[in-house]
PDB file of N, CA and C and ligand atoms in Angstrom:
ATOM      1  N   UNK A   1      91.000  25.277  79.547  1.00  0.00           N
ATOM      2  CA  UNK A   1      90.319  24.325  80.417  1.00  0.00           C
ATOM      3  C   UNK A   1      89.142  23.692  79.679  1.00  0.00           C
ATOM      4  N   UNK A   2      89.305  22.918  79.676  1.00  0.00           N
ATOM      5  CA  UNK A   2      88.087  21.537  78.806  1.00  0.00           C
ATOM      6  C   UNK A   2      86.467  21.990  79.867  1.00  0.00           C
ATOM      7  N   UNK A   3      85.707  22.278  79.115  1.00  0.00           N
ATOM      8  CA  UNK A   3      83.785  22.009  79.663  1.00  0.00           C
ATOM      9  C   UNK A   3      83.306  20.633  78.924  1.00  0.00           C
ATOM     10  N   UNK A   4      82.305  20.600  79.690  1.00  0.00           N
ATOM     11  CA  UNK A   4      81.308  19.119  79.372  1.00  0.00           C
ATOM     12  C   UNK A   4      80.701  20.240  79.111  1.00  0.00           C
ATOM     13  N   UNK A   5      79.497  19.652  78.153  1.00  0.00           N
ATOM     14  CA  UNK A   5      78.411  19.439  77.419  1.00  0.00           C
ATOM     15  C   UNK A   5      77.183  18.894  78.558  1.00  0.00           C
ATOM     16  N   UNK A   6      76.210  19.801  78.440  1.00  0.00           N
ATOM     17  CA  UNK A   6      75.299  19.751  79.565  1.00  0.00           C
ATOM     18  C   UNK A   6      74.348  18.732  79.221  1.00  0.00           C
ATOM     19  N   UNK A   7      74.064  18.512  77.632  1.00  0.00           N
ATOM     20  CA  UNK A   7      73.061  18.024  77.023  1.00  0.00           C
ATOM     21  C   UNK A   7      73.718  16.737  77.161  1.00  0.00           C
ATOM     22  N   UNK A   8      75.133  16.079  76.403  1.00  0.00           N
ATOM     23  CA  UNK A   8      75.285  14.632  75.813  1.00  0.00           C
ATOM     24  C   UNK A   8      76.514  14.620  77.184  1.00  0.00           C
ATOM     25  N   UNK A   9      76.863  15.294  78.234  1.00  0.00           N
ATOM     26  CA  UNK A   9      77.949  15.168  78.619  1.00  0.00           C
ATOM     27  C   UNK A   9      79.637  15.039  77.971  1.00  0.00           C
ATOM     28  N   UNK A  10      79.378  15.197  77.098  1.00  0.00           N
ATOM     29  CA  UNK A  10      80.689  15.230  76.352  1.00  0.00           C
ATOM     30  C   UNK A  10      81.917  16.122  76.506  1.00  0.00           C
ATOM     31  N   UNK A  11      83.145  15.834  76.853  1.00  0.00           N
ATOM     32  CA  UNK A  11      84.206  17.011  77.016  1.00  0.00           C
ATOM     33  C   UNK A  11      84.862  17.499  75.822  1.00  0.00           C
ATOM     34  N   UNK A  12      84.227  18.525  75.794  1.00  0.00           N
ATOM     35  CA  UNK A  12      85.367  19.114  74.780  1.00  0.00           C
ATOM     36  C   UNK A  12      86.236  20.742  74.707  1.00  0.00           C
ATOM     37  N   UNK A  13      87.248  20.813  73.925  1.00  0.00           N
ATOM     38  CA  UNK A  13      87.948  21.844  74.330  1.00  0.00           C
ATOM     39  C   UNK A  13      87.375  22.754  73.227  1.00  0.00           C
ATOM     40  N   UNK A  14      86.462  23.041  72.588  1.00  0.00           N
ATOM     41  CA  UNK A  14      85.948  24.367  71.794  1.00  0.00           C
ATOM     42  C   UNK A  14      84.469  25.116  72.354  1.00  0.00           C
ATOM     43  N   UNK A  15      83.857  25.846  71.414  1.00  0.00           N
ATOM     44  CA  UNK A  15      82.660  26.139  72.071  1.00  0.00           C
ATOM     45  C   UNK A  15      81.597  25.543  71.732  1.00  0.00           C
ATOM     46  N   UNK A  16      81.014  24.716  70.872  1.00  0.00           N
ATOM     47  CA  UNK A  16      80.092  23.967  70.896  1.00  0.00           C
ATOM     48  C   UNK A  16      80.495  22.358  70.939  1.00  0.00           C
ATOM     49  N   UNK A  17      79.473  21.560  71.138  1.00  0.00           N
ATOM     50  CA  UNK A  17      80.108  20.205  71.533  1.00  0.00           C
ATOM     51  C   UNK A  17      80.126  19.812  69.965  1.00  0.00           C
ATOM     52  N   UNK A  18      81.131  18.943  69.810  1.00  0.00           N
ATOM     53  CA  UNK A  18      81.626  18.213  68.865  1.00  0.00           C
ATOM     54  C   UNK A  18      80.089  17.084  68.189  1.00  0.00           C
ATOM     55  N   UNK A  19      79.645  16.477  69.287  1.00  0.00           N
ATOM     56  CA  UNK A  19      78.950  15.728  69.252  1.00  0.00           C
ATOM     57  C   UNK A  19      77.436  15.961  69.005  1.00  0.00           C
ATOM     58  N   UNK A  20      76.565  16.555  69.556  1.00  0.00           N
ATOM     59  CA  UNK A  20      75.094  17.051  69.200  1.00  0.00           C
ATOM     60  C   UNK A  20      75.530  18.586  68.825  1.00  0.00           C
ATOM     61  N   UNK A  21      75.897  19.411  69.042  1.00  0.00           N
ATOM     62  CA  UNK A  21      76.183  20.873  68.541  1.00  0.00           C
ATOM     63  C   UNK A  21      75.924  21.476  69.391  1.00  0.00           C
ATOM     64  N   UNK A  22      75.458  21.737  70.663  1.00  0.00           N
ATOM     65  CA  UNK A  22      75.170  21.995  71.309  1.00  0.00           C
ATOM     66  C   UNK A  22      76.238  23.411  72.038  1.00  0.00           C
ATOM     67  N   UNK A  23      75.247  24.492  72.482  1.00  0.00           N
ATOM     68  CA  UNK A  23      76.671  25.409  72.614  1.00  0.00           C
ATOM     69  C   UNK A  23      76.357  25.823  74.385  1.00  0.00           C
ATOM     70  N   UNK A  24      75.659  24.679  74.646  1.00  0.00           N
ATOM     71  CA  UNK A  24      75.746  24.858  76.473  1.00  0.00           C
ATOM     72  C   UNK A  24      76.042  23.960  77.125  1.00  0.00           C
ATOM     73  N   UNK A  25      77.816  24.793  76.945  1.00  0.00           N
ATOM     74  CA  UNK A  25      78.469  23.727  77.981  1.00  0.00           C
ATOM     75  C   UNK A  25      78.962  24.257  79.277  1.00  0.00           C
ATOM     76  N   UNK A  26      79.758  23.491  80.097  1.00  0.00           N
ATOM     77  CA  UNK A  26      79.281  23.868  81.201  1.00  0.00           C
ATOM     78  C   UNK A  26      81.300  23.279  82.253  1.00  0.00           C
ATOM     79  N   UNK A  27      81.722  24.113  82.555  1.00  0.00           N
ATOM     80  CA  UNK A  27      83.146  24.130  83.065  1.00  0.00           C
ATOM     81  C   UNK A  27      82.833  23.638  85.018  1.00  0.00           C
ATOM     82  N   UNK A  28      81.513  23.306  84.931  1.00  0.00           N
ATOM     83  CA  UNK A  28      81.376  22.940  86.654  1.00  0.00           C
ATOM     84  C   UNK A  28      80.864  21.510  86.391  1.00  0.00           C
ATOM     85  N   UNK A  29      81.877  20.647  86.321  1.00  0.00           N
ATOM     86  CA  UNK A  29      81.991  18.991  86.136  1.00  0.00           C
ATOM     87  C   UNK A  29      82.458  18.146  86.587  1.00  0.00           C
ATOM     88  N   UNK A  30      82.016  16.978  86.984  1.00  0.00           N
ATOM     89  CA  UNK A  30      83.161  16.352  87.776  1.00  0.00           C
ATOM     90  C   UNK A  30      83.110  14.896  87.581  1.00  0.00           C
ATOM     91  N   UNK A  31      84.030  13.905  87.679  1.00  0.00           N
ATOM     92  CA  UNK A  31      84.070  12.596  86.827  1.00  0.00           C
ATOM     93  C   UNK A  31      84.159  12.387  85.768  1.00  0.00           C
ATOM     94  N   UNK A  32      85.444  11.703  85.458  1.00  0.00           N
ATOM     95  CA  UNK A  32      85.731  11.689  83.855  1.00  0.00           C
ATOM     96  C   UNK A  32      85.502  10.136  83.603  1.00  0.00           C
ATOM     97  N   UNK A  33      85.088   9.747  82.308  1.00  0.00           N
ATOM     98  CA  UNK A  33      85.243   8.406  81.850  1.00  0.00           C
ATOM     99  C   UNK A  33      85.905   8.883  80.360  1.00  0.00           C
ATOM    100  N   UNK A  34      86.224   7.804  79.849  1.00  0.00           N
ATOM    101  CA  UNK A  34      86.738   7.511  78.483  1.00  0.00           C
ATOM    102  C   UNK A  34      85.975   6.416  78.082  1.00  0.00           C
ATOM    103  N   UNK A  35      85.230   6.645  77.035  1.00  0.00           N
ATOM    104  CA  UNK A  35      84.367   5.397  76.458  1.00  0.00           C
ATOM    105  C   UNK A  35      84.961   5.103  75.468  1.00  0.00           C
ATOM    106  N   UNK A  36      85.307   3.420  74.888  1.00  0.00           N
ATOM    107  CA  UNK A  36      86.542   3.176  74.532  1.00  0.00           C
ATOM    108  C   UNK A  36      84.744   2.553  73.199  1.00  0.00           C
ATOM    109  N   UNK A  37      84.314   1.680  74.195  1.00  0.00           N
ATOM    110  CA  UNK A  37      83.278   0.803  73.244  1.00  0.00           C
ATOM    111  C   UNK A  37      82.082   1.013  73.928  1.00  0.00           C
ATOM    112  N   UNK A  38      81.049   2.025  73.234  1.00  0.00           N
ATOM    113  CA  UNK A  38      79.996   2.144  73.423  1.00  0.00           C
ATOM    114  C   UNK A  38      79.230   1.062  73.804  1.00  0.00           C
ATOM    115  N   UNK A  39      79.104   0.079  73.055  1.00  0.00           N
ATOM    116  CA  UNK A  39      77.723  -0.966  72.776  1.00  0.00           C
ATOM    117  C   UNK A  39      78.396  -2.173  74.138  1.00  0.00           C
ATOM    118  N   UNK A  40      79.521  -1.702  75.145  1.00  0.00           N
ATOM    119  CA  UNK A  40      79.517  -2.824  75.982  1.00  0.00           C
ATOM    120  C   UNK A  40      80.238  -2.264  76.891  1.00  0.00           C
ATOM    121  N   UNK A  41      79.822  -0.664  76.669  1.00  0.00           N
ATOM    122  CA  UNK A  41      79.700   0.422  78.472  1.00  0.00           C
ATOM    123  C   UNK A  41      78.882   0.537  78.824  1.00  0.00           C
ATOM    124  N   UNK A  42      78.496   0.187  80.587  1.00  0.00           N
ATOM    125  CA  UNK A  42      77.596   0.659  81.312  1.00  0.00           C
ATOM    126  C   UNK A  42      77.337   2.076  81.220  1.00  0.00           C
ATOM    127  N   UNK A  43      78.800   2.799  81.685  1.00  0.00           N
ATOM    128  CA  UNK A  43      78.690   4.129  81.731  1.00  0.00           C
ATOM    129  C   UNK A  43      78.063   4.378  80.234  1.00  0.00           C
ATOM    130  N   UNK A  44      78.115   4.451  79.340  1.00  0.00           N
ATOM    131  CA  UNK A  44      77.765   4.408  77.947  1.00  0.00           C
ATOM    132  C   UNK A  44      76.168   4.708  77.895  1.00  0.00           C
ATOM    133  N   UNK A  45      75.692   3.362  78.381  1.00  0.00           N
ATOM    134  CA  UNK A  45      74.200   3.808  78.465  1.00  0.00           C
ATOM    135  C   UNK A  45      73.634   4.339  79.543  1.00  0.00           C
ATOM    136  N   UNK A  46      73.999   4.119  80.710  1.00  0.00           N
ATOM    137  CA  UNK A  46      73.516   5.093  81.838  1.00  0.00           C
ATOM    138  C   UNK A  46      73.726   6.752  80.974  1.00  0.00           C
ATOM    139  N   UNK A  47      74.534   7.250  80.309  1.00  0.00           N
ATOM    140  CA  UNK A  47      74.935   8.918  80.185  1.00  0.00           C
ATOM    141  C   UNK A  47      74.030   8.908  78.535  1.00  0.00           C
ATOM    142  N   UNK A  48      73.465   7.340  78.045  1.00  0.00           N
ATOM    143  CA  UNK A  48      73.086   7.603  76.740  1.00  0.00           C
ATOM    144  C   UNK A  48      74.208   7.606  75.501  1.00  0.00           C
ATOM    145  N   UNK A  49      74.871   7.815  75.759  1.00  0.00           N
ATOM    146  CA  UNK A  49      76.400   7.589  74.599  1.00  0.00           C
ATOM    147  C   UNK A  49      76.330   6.668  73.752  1.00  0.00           C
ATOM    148  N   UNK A  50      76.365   7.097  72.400  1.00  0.00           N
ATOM    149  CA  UNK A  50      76.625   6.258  71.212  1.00  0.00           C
ATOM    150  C   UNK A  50      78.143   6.628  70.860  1.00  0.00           C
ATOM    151  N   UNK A  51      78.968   7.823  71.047  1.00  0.00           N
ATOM    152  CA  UNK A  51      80.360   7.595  70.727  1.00  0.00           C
ATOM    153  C   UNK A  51      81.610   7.747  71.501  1.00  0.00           C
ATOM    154  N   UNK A  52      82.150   6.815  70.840  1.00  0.00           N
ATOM    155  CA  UNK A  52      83.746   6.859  71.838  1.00  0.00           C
ATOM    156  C   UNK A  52      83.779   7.997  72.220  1.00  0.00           C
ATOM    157  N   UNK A  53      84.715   8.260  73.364  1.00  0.00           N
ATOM    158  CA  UNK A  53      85.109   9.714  73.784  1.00  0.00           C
ATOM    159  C   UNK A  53      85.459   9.826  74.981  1.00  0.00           C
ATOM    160  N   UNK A  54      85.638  11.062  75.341  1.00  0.00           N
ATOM    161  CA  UNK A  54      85.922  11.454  76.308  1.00  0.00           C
ATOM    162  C   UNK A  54      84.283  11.963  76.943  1.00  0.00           C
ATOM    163  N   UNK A  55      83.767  11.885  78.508  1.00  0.00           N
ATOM    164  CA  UNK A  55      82.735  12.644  79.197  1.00  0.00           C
ATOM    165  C   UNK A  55      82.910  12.830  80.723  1.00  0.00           C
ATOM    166  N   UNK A  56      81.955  13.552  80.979  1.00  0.00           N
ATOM    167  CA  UNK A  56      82.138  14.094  82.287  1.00  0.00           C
ATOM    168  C   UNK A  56      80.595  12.957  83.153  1.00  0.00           C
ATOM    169  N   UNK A  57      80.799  12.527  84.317  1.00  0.00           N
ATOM    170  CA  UNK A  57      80.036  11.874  84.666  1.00  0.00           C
ATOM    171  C   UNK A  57      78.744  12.702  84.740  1.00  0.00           C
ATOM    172  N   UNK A  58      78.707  13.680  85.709  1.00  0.00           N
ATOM    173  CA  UNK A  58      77.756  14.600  85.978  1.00  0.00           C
ATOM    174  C   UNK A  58      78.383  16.298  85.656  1.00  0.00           C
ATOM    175  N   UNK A  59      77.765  16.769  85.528  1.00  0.00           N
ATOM    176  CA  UNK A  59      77.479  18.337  84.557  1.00  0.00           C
ATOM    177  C   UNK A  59      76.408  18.939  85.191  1.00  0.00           C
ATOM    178  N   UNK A  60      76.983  20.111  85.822  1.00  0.00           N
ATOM    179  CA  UNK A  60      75.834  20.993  86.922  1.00  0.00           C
ATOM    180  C   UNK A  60      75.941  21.907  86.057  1.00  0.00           C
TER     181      UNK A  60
HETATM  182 ZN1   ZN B   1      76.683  17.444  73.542  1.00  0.00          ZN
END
């Protein structure tokens, strides 16, 4: 089962996030986006995102 990343929201399937390194992630998430193009997603900068990917909207 895939966790977000509490810090960058990011989903990923290992134990630290791919993205900042971060090793507190968090399997209670809900809303997915796919950010295809950072520099002309809303969601992008509302969550702070500089890279494509997969994230979770919100991360409790
Ligand atoms: Zn992260």
């Amino acid at each position: 089962m895939s966790q977000a990343c509490t810090e960058c929201h990011r989903i990923t399937s290992g134990t630290t996030c791919a993205v900042c390194g971060s090793s507190a992630l968090s399997s209670d998430w809900s809303g997915y986006a796919v950010i295809v193009d950072p520099s002309r997603s809303n969601i992008a900068k509302k969550l702070n995102v500089n890279l494509r990917g997969e994230y979770a909207l919100k991360v409790r």
